[in-house]
CSV table of C-alpha atoms and ligand atoms in Angstrom, one decimal:
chain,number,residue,atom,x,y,z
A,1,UNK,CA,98.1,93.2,123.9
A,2,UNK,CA,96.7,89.7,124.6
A,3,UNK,CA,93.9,87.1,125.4
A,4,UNK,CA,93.3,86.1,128.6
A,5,UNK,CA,89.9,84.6,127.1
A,6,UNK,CA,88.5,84.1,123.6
A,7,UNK,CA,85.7,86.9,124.2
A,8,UNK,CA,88.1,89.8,123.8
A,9,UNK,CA,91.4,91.6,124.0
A,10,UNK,CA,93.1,92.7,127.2
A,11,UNK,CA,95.4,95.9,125.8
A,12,UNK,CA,97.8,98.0,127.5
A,13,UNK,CA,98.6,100.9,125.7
A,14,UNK,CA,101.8,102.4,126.2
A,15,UNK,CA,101.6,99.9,129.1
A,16,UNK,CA,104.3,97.5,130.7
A,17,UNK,CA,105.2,94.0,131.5
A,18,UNK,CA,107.4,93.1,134.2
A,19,UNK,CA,109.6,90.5,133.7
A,20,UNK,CA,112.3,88.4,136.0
A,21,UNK,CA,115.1,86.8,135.2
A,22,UNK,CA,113.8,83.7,134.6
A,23,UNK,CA,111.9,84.9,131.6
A,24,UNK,CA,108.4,84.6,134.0
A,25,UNK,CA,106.0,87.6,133.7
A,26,UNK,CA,105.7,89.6,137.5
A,27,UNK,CA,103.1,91.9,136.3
A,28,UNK,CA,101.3,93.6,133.7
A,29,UNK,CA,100.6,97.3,134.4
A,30,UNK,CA,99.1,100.5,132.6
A,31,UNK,CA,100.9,102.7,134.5
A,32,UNK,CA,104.5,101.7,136.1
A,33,UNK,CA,103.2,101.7,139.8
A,34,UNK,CA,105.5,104.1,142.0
A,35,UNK,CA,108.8,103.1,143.6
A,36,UNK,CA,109.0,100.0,141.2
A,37,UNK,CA,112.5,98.5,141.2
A,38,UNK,CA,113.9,97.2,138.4
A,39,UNK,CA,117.4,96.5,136.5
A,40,UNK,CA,116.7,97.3,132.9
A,41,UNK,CA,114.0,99.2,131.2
A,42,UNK,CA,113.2,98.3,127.2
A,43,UNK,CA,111.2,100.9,125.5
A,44,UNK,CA,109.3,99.5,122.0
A,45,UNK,CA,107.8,102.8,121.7
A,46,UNK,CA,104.8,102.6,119.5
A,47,UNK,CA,105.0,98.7,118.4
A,48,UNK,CA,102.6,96.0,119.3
A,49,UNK,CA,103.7,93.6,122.0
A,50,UNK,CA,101.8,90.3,121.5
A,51,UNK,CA,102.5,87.1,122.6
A,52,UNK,CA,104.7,84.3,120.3
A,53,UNK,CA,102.7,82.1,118.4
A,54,UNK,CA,102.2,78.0,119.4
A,55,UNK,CA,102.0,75.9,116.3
A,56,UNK,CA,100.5,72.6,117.7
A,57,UNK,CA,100.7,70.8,114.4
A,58,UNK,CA,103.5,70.4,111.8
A,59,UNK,CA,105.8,68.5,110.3
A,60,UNK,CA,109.3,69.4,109.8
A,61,UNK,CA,110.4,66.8,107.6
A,62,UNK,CA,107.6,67.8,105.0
A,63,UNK,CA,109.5,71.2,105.2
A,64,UNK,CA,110.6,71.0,101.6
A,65,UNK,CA,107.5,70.0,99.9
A,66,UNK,CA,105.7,73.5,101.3
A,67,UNK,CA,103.4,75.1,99.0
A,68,UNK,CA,104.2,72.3,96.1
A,69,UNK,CA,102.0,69.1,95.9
A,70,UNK,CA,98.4,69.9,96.2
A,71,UNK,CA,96.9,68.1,93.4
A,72,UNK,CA,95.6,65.3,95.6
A,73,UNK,CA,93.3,64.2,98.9
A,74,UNK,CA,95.3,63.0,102.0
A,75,UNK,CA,95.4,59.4,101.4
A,76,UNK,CA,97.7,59.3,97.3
A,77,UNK,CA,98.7,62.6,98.2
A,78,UNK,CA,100.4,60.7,101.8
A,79,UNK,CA,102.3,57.8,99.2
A,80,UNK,CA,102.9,60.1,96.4
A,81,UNK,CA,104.8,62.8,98.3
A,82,UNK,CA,104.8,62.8,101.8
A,83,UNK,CA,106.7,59.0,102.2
A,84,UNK,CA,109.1,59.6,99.2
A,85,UNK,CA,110.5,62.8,100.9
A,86,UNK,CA,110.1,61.4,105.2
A,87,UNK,CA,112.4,58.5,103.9
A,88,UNK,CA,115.3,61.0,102.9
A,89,UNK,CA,115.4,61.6,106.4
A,90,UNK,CA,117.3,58.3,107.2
A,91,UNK,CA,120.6,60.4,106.3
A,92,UNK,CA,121.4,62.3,109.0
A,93,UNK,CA,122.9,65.7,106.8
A,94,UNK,CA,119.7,65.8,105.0
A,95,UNK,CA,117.9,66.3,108.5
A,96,UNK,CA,120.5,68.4,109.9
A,97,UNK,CA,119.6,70.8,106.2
A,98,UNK,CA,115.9,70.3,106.3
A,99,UNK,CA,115.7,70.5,110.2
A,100,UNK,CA,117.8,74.2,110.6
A,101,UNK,CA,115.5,75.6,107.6
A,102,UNK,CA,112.8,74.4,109.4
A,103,UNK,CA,113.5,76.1,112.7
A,104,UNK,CA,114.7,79.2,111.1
A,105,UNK,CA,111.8,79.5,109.3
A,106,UNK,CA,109.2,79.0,112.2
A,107,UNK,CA,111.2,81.7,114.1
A,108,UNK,CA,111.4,84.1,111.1
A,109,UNK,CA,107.5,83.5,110.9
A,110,UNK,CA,107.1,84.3,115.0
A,111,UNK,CA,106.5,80.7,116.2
A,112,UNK,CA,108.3,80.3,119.5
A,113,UNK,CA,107.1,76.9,120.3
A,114,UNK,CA,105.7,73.9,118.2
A,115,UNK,CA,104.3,70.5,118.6
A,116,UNK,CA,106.1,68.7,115.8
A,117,UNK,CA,105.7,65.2,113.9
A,118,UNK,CA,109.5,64.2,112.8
A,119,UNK,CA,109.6,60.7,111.4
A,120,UNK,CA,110.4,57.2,112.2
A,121,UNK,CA,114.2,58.3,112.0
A,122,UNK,CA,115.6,58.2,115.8
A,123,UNK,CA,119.1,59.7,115.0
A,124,UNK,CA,117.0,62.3,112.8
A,125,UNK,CA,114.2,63.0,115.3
A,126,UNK,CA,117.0,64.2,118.0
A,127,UNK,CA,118.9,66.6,115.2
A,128,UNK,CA,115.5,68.4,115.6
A,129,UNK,CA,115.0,68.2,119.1
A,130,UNK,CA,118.7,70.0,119.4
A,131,UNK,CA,118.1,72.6,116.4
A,132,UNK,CA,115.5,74.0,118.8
A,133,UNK,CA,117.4,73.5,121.9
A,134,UNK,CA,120.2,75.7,120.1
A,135,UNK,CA,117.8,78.0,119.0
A,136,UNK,CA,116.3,78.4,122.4
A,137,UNK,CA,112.8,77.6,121.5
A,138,UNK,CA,110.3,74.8,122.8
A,139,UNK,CA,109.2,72.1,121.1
A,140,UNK,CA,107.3,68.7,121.4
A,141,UNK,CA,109.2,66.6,119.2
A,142,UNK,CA,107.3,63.5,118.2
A,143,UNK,CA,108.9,60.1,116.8
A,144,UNK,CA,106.6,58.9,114.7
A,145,UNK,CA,105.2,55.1,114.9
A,146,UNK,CA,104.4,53.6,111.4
A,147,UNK,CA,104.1,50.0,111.1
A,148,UNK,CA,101.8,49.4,107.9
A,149,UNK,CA,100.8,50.8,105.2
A,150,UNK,CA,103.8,52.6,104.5
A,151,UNK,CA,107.1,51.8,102.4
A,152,UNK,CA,109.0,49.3,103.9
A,153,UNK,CA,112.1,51.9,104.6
A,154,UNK,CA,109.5,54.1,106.2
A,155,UNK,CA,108.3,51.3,108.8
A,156,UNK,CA,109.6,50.4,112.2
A,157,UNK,CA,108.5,48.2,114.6
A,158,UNK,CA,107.5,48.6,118.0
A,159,UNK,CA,110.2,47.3,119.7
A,160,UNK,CA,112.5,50.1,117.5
A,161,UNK,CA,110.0,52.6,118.3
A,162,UNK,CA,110.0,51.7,122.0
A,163,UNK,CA,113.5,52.2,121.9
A,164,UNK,CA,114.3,55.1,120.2
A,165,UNK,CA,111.2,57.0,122.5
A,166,UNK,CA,113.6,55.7,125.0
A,167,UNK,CA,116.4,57.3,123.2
A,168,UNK,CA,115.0,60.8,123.6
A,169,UNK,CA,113.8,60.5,126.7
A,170,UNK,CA,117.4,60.7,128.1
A,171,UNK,CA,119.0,62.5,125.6
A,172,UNK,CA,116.3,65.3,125.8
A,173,UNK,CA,116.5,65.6,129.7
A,174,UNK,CA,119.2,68.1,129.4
A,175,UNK,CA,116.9,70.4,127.3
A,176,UNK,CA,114.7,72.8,129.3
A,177,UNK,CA,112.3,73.7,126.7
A,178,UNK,CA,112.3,71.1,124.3
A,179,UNK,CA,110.3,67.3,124.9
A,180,UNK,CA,109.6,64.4,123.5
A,181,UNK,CA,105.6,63.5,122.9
A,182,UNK,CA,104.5,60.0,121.8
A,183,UNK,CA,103.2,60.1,117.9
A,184,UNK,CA,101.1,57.8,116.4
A,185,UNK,CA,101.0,58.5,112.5
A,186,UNK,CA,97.7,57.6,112.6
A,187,UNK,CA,95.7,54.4,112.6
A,188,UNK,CA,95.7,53.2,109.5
A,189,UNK,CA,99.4,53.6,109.9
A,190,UNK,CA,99.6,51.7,112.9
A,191,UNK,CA,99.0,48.1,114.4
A,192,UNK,CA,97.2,46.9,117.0
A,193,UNK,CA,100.9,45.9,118.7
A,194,UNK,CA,102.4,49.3,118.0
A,195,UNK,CA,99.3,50.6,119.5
A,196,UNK,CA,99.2,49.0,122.3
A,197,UNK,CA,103.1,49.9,123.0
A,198,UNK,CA,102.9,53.4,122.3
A,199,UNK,CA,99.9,53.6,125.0
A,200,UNK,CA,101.6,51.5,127.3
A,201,UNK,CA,104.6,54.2,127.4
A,202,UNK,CA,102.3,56.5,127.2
A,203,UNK,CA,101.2,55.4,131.3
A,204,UNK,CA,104.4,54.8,132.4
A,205,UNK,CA,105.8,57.7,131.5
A,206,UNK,CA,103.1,60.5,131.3
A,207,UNK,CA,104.4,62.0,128.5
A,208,UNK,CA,101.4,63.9,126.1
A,209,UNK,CA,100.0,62.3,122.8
A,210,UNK,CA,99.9,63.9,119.4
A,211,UNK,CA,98.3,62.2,116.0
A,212,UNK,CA,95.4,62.9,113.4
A,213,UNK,CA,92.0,62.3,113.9
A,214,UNK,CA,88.3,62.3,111.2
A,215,UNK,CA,90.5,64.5,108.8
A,216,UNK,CA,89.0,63.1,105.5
A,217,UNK,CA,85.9,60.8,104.4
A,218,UNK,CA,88.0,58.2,103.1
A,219,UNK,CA,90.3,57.8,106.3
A,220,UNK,CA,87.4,57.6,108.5
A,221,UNK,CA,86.1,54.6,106.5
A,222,UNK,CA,89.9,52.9,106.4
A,223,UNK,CA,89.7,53.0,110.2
A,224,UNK,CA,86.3,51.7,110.7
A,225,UNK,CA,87.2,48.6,109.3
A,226,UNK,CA,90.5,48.2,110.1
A,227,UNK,CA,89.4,48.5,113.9
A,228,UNK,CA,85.7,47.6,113.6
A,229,UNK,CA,85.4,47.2,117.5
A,230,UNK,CA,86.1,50.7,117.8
A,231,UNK,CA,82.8,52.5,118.3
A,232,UNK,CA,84.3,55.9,116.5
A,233,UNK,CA,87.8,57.0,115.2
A,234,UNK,CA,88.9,58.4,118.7
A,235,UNK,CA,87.7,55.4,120.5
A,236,UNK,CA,90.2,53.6,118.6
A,237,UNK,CA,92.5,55.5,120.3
A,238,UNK,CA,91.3,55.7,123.5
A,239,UNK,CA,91.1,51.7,123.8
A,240,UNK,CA,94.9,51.4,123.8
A,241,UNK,CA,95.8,54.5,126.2
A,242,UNK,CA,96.2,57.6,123.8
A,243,UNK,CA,93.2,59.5,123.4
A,244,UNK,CA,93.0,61.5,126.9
A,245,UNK,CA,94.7,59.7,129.6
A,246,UNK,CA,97.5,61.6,129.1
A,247,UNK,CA,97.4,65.5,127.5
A,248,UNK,CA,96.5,64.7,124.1
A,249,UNK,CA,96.6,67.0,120.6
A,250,UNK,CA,94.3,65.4,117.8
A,251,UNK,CA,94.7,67.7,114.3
A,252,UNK,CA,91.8,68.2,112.1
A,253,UNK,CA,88.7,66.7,113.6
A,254,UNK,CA,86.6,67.8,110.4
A,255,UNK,CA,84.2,65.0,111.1
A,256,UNK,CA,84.0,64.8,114.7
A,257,UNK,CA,80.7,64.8,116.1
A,258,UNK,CA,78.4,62.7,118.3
A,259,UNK,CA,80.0,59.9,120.5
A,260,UNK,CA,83.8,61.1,118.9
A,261,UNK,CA,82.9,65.0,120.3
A,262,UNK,CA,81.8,63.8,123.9
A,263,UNK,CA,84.6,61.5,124.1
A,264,UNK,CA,87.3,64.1,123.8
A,265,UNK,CA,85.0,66.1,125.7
A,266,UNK,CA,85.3,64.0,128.5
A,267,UNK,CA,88.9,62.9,127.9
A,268,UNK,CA,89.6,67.2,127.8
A,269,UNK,CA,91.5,66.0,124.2
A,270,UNK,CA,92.8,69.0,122.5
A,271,UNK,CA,92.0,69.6,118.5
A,272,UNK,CA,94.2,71.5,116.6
A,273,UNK,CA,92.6,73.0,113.7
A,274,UNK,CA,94.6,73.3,110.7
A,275,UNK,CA,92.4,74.9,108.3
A,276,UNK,CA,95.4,75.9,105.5
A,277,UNK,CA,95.8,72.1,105.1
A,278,UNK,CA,91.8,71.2,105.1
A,279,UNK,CA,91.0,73.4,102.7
A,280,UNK,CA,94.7,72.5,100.5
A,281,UNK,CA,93.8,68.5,100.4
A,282,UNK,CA,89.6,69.3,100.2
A,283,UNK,CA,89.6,67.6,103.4
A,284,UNK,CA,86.5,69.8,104.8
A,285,UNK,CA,85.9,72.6,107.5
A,286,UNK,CA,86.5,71.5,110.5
A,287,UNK,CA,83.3,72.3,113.3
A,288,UNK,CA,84.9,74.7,115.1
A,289,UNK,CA,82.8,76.4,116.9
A,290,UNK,CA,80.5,73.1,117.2
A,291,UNK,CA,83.8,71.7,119.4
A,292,UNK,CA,84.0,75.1,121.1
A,293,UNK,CA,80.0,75.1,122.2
A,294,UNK,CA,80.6,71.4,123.5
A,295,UNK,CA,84.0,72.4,125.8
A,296,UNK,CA,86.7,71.3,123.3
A,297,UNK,CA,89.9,73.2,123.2
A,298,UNK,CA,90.8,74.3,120.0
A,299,UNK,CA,94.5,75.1,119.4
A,300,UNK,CA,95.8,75.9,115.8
A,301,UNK,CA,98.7,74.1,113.5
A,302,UNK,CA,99.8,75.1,110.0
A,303,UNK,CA,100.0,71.4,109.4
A,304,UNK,CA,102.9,72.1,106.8
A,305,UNK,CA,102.8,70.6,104.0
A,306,UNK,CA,99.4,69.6,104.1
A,307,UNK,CA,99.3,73.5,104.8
A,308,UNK,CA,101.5,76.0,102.8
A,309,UNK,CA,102.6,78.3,104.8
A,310,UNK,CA,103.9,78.2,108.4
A,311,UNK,CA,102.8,81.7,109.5
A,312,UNK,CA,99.7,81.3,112.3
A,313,UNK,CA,99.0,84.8,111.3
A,314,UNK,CA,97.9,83.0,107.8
A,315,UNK,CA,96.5,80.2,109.7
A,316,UNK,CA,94.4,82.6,111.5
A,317,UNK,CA,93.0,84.1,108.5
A,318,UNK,CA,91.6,81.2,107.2
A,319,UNK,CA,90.4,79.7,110.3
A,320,UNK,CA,88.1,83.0,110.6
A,321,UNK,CA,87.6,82.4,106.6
A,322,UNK,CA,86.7,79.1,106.9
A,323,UNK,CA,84.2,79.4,109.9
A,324,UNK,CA,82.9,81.8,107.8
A,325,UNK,CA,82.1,79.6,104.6
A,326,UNK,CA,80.2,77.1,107.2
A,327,UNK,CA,78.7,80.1,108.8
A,328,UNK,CA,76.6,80.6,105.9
A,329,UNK,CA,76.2,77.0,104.9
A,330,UNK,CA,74.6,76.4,108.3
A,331,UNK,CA,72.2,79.7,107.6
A,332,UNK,CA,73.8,81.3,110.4
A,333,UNK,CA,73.6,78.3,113.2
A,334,UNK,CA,77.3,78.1,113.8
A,335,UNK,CA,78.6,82.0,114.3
A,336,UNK,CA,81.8,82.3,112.7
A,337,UNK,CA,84.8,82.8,114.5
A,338,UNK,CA,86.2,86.4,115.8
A,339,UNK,CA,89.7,87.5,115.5
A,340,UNK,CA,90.1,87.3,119.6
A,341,UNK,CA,89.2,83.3,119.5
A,342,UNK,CA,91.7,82.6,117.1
A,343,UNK,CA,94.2,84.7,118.5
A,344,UNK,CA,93.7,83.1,121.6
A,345,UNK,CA,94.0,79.4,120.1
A,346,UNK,CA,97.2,79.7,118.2
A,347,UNK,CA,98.7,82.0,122.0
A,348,UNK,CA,96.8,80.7,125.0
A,349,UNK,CA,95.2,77.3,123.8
A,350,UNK,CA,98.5,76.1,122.4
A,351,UNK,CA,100.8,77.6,124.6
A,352,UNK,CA,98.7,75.7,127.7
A,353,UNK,CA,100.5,72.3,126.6
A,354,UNK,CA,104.0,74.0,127.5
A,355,UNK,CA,103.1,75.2,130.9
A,356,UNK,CA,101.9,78.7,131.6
A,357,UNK,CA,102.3,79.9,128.0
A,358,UNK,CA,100.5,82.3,125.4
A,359,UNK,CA,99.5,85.4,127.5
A,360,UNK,CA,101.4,88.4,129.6
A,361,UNK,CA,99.4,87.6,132.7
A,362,UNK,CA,101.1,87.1,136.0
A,363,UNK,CA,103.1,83.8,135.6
A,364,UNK,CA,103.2,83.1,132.5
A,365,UNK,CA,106.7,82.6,130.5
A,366,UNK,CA,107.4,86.1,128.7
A,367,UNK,CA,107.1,84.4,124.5
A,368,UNK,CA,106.4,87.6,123.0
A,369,UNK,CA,106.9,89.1,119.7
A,370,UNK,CA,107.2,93.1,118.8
A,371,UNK,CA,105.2,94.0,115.6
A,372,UNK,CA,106.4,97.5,113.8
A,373,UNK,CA,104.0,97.6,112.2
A,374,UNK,CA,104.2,101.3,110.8
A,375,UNK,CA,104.5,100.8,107.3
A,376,UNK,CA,101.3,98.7,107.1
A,377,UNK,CA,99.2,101.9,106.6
A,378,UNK,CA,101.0,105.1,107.4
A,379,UNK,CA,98.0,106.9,106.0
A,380,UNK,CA,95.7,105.4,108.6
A,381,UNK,CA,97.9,104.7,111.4
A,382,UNK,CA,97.6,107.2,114.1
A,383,UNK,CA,93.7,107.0,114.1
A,384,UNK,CA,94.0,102.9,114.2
A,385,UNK,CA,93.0,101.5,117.2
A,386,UNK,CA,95.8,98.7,118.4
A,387,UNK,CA,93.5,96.0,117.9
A,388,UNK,CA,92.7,97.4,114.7
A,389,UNK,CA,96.2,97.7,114.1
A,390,UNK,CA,96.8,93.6,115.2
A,391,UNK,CA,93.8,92.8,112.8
A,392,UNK,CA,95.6,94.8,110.0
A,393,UNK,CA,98.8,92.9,110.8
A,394,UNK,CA,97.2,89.5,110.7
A,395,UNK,CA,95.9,90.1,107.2
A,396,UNK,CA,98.5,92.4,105.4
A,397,UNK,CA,101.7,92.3,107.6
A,398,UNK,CA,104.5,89.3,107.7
A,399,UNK,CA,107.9,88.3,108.9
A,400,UNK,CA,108.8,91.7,107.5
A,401,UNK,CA,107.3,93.4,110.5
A,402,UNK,CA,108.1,91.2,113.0
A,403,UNK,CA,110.9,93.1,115.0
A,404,UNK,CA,112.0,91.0,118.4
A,405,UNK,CA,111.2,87.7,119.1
A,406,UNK,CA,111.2,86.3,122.9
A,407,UNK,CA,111.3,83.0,124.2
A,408,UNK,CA,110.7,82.4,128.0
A,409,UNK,CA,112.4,85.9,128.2
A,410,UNK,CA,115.7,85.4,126.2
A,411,UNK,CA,115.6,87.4,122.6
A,412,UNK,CA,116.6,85.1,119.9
A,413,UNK,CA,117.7,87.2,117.3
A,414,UNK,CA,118.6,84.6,114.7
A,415,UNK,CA,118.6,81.1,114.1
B,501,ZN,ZN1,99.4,66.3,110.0
């Protein structure tokens, strides 16, 4: 089962998927058509086959501070525990610690492939890049930028960032499924100069763009007058090269409307919702389906530890919750959001920024995860429909009932 579009499920029951050795899907078939030649045949039986889950927002090193620190809004909540535990990352056995949990979890949890924020740690940054390459799952790992507004041990300057971006660029080059992706805290962290850098690399080298963007009231008035020639939040970005011109991921986007909408309209930038974490810091609900009726794509991230759980089963929940809560405060304008559309943001949205990713149609890399999930309701089972039987899983199942994980057509079976 899977999401070619938002509008609905393409199922296969009892159906196949033909895979080569390269981990590419050949086909997709209800019945096995005659004379078809093949090496190996895997039976899952009755089990849901879906595809892996694309988290396009998270950071690892605020991996130990998940589901603990939500008595505060983004901005004290960022100095009171986000800096004091990034700066630990400066040792590089603490990353290596932090870093394998990390990955281990998101696997346990049925993530095969992540956009990540790391921190302004180079040596640190590439442990993670290689936890994943070991693991054999795909990442975007993003050095951060920070050059204000931050501790002093948490700050480096452009010239270090440029470096270190450097860095990775030739140390990841050996790793098939695993990048690096220019990361801009966000502008209050950032300076003009660091800006300006980061976009310039950005155009010489192509490589995608990840940061936040309009995730809290406060934030959005820090920006306007730290760069008050910037006609919104995203053109702030966009004047120095990172908001479009090359694949860009913006979390949140709560407030994003007018000007900031058509702008990442036109510059086809991504927002990753990431409602655990807006409803966790009472940042706001995010206009979901506003961005979708205006051609945004919407991919999802757990935002961890903003968010408090890195399951994007969870994160669908509440991003069908949450849609919900704003369906009824705008008297019905905005229609709430089906289990389909979210399914197909956190498989086909997110997976898009790998390549052919997030769906079993012809081409795309087999990520796929088999869900037994049996035990959910035995009562019920055999009269459940198997998208009733995904919804069921999405709300009551976990990493309990996740049997096989795939990754561009290798199992992993630990990490
Ligand atoms: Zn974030």
């Amino acid at each position: 089962m899977f999401t070619s579009s938002p509008t609905h499920f393409d199922v296969y029951e009892r159906g196949y998927i033909a895979v080569d050795d390269c981990g590419i899907i050949q086909g997709v078939y209800h019945t096995l058509p005659e004379d078809f030649a093949y090496d190996q045949l895997v039976d899952f039986g009755d089990k849901l086959l879906i595809p892996a889950m694309n988290d396009m927002h998270v950071h690892a090193p605020q991996f130990a501070n998940m589901g603990v620190a939500m008595d505060m809004q983004l901005l004290p909540w960022l100095n009171t525990y986000v800096f004091p535990e990034e700066a630990k990352f400066a040792d590089e056995a603490y990353a290596e610690t932090i870093y394998h949990s990390f990955v281990s979890e998101l696997w346990r949890q049925g993530t095969m492939r992540a956009a990540v924020f790391a921190t302004v740690h180079t040596l640190a940054t590439h442990i993670l890049a290689r936890t994943f390459d070991e693991a054999g799952m795909g990442a975007w790992i993003g050095l951060v930028g920070m050059d204000r507004h931050a501790p002093a041990n948490l700050c480096n300057t452009s010239a270090e960032w440029a470096a270190g971006i450097q860095t990775l660029i030739d140390s990841l080059a050996s790793m098939p499924l695993v990048k690096p992706i220019i990361t801009p805290r966000f502008i209050p962290s950032c300076t003009p100069e660091m800006l300006r850098c980061m976009g310039e690399v950005a155009k010489q080298t192509l490589l995608p763009v990840q940061s936040h963007l309009s995730e809290n009231k406060q934030e959005i008035a820090w920006v306007k007058e730290l760069e008050p020639e910037s006609s919104c939040y995203g053109d702030a970005y966009y004047r120095y090269g990172l908001f479009g011109q090359t694949p860009t991921l913006m979390a949140h986007c709560c407030y994003t409307d007018g000007e900031e909408l058509q702008l990442m309209r036109e510059q086809n930038v991504y927002a990753v919702h990431c409602p655990t974490s807006n409803c966790n810091l009472a940042s706001g609900i995010a206009p979901v389906r506003k961005l979708l009726q205006q051609g945004v794509n919407v991919a999802l991230g757990s935002d961890i530890a903003g968010g408090h759980h890195l399951s994007m089963f969870r994160v669908m929940q509440y991003a069908v919750q949450m849609s919900k809560l704003q369906y009824t405060a705008s008297d019905g304008k905005y229609p709430f959001l089906t289990l389909s559309e979210v399914f197909y943001m956190a498989t086909k949205v997110g997976g898009s920024l790998f390549g052919k990713v997030g769906s079993f149609e012809k081409g795309y890399a087999f990520d796929a995860l088999v869900i037994d999930d049996l035990c959910l309701s035995p009562h019920h089972l055999i009269a459940s429909s198997p998208i009733e039987r995904l919804e069921r899983f999405v709300y009551l199942g976990d990493d309990r009932h996740i049997q096989h994980r795939f990754c561009q057509g290798k199992e992993i079976k630990q990490v």
